[in-house]
Short mmCIF file of C-alpha atoms and ligand atoms in Angstrom, two decimals:
data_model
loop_
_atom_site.label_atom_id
_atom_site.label_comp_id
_atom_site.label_asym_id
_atom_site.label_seq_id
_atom_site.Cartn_x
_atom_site.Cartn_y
_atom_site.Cartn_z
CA UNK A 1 90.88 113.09 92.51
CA UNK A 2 90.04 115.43 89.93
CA UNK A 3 93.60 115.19 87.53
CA UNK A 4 93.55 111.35 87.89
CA UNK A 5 89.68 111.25 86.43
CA UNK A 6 90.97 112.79 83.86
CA UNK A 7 94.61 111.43 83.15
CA UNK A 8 92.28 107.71 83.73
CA UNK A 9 91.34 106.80 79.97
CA UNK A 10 94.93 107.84 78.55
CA UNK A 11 97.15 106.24 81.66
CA UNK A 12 98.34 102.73 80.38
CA UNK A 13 98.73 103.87 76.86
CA UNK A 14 101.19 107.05 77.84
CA UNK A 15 102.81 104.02 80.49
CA UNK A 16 103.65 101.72 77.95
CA UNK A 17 107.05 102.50 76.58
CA UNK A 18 107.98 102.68 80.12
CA UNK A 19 106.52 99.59 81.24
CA UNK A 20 108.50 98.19 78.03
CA UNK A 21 112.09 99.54 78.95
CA UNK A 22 111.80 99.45 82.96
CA UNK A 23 108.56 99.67 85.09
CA UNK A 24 107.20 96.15 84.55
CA UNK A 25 110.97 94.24 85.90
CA UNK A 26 110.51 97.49 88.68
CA UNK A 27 107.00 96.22 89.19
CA UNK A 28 108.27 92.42 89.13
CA UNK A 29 110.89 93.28 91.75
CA UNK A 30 108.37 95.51 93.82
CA UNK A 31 105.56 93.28 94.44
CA UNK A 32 108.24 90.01 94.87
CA UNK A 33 109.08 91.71 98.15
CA UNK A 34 105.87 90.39 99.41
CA UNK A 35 104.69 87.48 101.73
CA UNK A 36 102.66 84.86 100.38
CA UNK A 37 99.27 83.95 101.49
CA UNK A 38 98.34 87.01 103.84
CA UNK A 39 96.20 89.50 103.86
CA UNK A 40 97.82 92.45 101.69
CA UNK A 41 96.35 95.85 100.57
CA UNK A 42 97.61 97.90 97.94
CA UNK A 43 97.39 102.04 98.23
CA UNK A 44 96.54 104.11 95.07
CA UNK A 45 96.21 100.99 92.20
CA UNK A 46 95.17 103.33 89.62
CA UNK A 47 94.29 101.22 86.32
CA UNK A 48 95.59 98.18 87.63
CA UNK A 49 98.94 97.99 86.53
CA UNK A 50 100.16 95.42 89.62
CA UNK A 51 97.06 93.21 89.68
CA UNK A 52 98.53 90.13 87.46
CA UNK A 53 101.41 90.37 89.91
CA UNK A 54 99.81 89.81 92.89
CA UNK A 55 101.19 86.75 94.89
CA UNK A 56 98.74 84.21 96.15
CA UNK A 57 96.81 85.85 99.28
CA UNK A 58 94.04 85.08 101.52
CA UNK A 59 92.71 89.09 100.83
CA UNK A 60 93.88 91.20 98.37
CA UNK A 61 92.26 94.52 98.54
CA UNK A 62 93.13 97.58 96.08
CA UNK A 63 92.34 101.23 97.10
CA UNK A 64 92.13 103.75 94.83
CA UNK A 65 90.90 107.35 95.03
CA UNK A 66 89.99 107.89 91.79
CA UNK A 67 86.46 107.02 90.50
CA UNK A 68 87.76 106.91 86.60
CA UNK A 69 90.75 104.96 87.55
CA UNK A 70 88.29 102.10 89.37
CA UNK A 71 86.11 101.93 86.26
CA UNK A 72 89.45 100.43 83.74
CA UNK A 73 91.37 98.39 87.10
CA UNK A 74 87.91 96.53 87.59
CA UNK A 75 88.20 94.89 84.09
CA UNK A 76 91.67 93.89 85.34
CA UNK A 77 90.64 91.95 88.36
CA UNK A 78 92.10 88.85 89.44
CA UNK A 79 90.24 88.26 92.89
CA UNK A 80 91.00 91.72 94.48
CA UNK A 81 88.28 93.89 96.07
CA UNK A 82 88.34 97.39 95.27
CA UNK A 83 87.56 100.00 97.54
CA UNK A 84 87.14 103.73 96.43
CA UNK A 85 89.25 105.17 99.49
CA UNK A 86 91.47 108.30 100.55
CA UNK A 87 94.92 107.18 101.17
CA UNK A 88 95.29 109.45 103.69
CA UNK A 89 91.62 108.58 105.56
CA UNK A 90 91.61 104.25 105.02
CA UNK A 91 88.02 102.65 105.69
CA UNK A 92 89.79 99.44 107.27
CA UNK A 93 90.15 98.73 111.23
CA UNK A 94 93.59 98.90 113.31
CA UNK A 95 95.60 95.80 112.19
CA UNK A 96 93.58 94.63 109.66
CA UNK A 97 96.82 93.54 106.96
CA UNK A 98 99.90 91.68 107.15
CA UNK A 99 101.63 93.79 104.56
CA UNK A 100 100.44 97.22 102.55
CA UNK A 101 102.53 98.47 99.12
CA UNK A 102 101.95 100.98 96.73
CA UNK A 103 103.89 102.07 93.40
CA UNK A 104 104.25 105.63 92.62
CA UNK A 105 101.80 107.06 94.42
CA UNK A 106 102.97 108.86 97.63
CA UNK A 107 104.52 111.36 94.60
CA UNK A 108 100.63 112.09 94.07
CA UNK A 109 99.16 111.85 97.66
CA UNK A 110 98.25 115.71 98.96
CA UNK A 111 100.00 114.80 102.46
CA UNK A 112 101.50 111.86 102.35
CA UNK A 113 103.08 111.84 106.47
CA UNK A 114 99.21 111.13 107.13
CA UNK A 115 98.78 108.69 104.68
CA UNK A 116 102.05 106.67 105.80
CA UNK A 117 100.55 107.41 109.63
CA UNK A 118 96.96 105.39 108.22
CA UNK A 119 99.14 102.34 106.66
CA UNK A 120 101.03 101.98 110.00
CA UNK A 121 97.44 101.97 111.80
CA UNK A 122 96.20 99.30 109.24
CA UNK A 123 99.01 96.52 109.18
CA UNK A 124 100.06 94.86 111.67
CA UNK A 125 102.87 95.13 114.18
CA UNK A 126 105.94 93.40 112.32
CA UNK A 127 103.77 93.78 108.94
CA UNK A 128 105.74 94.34 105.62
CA UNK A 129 105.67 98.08 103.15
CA UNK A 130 106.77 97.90 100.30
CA UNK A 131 107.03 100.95 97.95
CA UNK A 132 108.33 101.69 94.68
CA UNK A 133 108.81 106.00 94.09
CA UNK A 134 110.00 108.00 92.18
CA UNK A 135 111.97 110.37 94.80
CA UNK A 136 114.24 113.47 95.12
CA UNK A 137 117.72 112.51 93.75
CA UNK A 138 120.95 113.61 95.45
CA UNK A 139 123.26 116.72 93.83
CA UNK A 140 122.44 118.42 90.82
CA UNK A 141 120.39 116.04 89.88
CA UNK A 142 117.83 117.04 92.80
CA UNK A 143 118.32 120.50 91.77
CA UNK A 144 116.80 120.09 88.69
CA UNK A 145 113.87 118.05 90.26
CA UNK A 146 112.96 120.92 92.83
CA UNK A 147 112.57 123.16 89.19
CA UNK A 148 110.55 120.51 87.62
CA UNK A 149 108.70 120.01 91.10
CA UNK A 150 107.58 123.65 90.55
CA UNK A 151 105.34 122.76 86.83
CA UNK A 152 104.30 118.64 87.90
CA UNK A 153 102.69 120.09 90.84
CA UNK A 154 100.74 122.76 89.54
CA UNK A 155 100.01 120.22 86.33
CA UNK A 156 99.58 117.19 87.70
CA UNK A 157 99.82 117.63 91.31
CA UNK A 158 102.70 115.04 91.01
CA UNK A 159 105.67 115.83 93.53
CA UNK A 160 108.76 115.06 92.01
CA UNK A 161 111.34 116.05 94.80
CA UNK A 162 109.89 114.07 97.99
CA UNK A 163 112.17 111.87 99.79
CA UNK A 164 109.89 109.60 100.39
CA UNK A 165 112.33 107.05 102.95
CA UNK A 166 112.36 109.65 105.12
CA UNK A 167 109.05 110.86 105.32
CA UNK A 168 107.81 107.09 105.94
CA UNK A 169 110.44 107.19 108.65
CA UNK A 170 109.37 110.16 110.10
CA UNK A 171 105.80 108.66 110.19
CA UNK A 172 106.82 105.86 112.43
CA UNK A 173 107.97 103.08 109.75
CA UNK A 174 111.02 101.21 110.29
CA UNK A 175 113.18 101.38 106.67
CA UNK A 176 114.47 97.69 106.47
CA UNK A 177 116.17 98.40 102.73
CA UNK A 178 116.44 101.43 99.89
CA UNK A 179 117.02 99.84 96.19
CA UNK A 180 118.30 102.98 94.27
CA UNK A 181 117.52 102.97 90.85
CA UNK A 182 117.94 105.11 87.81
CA UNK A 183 120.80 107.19 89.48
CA UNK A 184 118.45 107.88 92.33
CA UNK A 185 115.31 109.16 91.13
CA UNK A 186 113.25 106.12 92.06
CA UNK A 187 113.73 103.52 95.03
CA UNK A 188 112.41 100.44 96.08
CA UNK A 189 111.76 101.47 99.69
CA UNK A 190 110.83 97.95 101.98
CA UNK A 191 110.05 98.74 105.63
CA UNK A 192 108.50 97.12 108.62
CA UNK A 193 105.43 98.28 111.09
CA UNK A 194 107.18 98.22 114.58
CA UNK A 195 105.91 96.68 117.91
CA UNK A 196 104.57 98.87 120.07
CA UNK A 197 106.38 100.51 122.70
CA UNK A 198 105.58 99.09 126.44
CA UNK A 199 103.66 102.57 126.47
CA UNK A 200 101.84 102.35 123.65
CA UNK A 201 101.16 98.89 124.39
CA UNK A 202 99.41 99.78 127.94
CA UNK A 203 97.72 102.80 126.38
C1 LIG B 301 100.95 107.71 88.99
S1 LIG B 301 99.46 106.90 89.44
C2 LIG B 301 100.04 105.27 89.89
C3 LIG B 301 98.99 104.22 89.72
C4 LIG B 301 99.46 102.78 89.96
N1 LIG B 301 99.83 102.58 91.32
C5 LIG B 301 100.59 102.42 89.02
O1 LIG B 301 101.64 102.02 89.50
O2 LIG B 301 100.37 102.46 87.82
C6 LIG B 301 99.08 107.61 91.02
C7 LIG B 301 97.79 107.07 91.59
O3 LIG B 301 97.63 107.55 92.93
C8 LIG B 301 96.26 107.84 93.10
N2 LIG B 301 96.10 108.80 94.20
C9 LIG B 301 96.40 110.10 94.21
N3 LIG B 301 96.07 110.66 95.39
C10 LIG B 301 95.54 109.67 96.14
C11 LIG B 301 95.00 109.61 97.45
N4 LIG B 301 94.95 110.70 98.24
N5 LIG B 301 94.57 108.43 97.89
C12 LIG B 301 94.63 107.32 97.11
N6 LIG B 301 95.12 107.31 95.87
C13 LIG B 301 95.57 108.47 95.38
C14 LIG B 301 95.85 108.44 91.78
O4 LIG B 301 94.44 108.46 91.61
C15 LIG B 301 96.56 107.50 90.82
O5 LIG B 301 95.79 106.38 90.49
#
């Protein structure tokens, strides 16, 4: 992705003050949500910001789309693969994870029902999501994010007023639990793959 090749080399440095006053307990919290010693993927791990907060896994694999992004998260490695991949088009088999997160990403990702469709292909039945967005508030407050929508798409093709719960909803995932955070403009979303329906289950 073109912006992100190019936003690569300056990403942790413009991150910092926020990983000072809030992202890093966010990211804490986030990645805490899941299971120990399974097979997990992350979705869009950029320069690597969640890698040192990995819990112990048999796989950890990272996806990112962005080539520039790859080059500074593989000095970060601790053990992860990283694939170059499409969130929206993932290069694993059906069922291939027991639990898939991502942090602020499905602002970035072009279509992000698909995307949410390919992580409910690629974990498990009863596998764990776990997402931390920034999302569309409620009120006046939303208001003002549909105007700022307007510039950080045509900038940065960064969506600021998706609501994300619902569109992972809409795509099939079952939302176990929303964490609201600063007044509603991010949330911790955690949600489950579901069985399959007897008729999905006989084809
Ligand atoms: C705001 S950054 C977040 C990076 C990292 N997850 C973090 O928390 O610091 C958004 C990331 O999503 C990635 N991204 C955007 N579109 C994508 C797509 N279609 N598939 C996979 N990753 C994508 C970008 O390249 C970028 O690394």
């Amino acid at each position: 992705m073109a912006v992100y090749d190019s936003l690569a080399r300056f990403y942790d440095q413009a991150f910092a003050p926020f990983e000072r006053r809030f992202l890093a307990r966010w990211r804490d919290e986030t990645l805490a949500m899941l299971p120990h010693g399974s097979d997990i993927v992350e979705i869009g791990s950029g320069t690597g910001a969640n890698f040192s907060l990995y819990p112990p896994s048999r796989c950890s694999v990272s996806t990112e789309f962005s080539i520039k992004m790859i080059e500074i998260a593989a000095t970060k490695t601790v053990g992860n693969h990283l694939v170059q991949a499409d969130g929206q088009a993932l290069p694993f088999p059906d069922n291939s994870f027991d639990a898939a997160f991502a942090t602020l990403v499905f602002c970035s990702i072009p279509d992000p029902h698909v995307a949410f469709r390919e992580v409910k292909r690629i974990v498990r039945p009863g596998g764990r999501v776990v997402l931390l967005e920034h999302v569309r508030p409620e009120g006046m407050f939303g208001t003002a994010f549909d105007v700022l929508n307007v510039f950080t798409k045509a900038v940065i093709q960064d969506h600021f007023n998706r609501r994300t719960a619902e569109i992972a909803a809409n795509a099939g995932l079952m939302i176990r639990e929303v964490r609201v955070k600063a007044r509603g403009a991010v949330n911790l979303i955690v949600a489950e793959v579901p069985e399959p329906t007897l008729l999905e289950a006989n084809g």
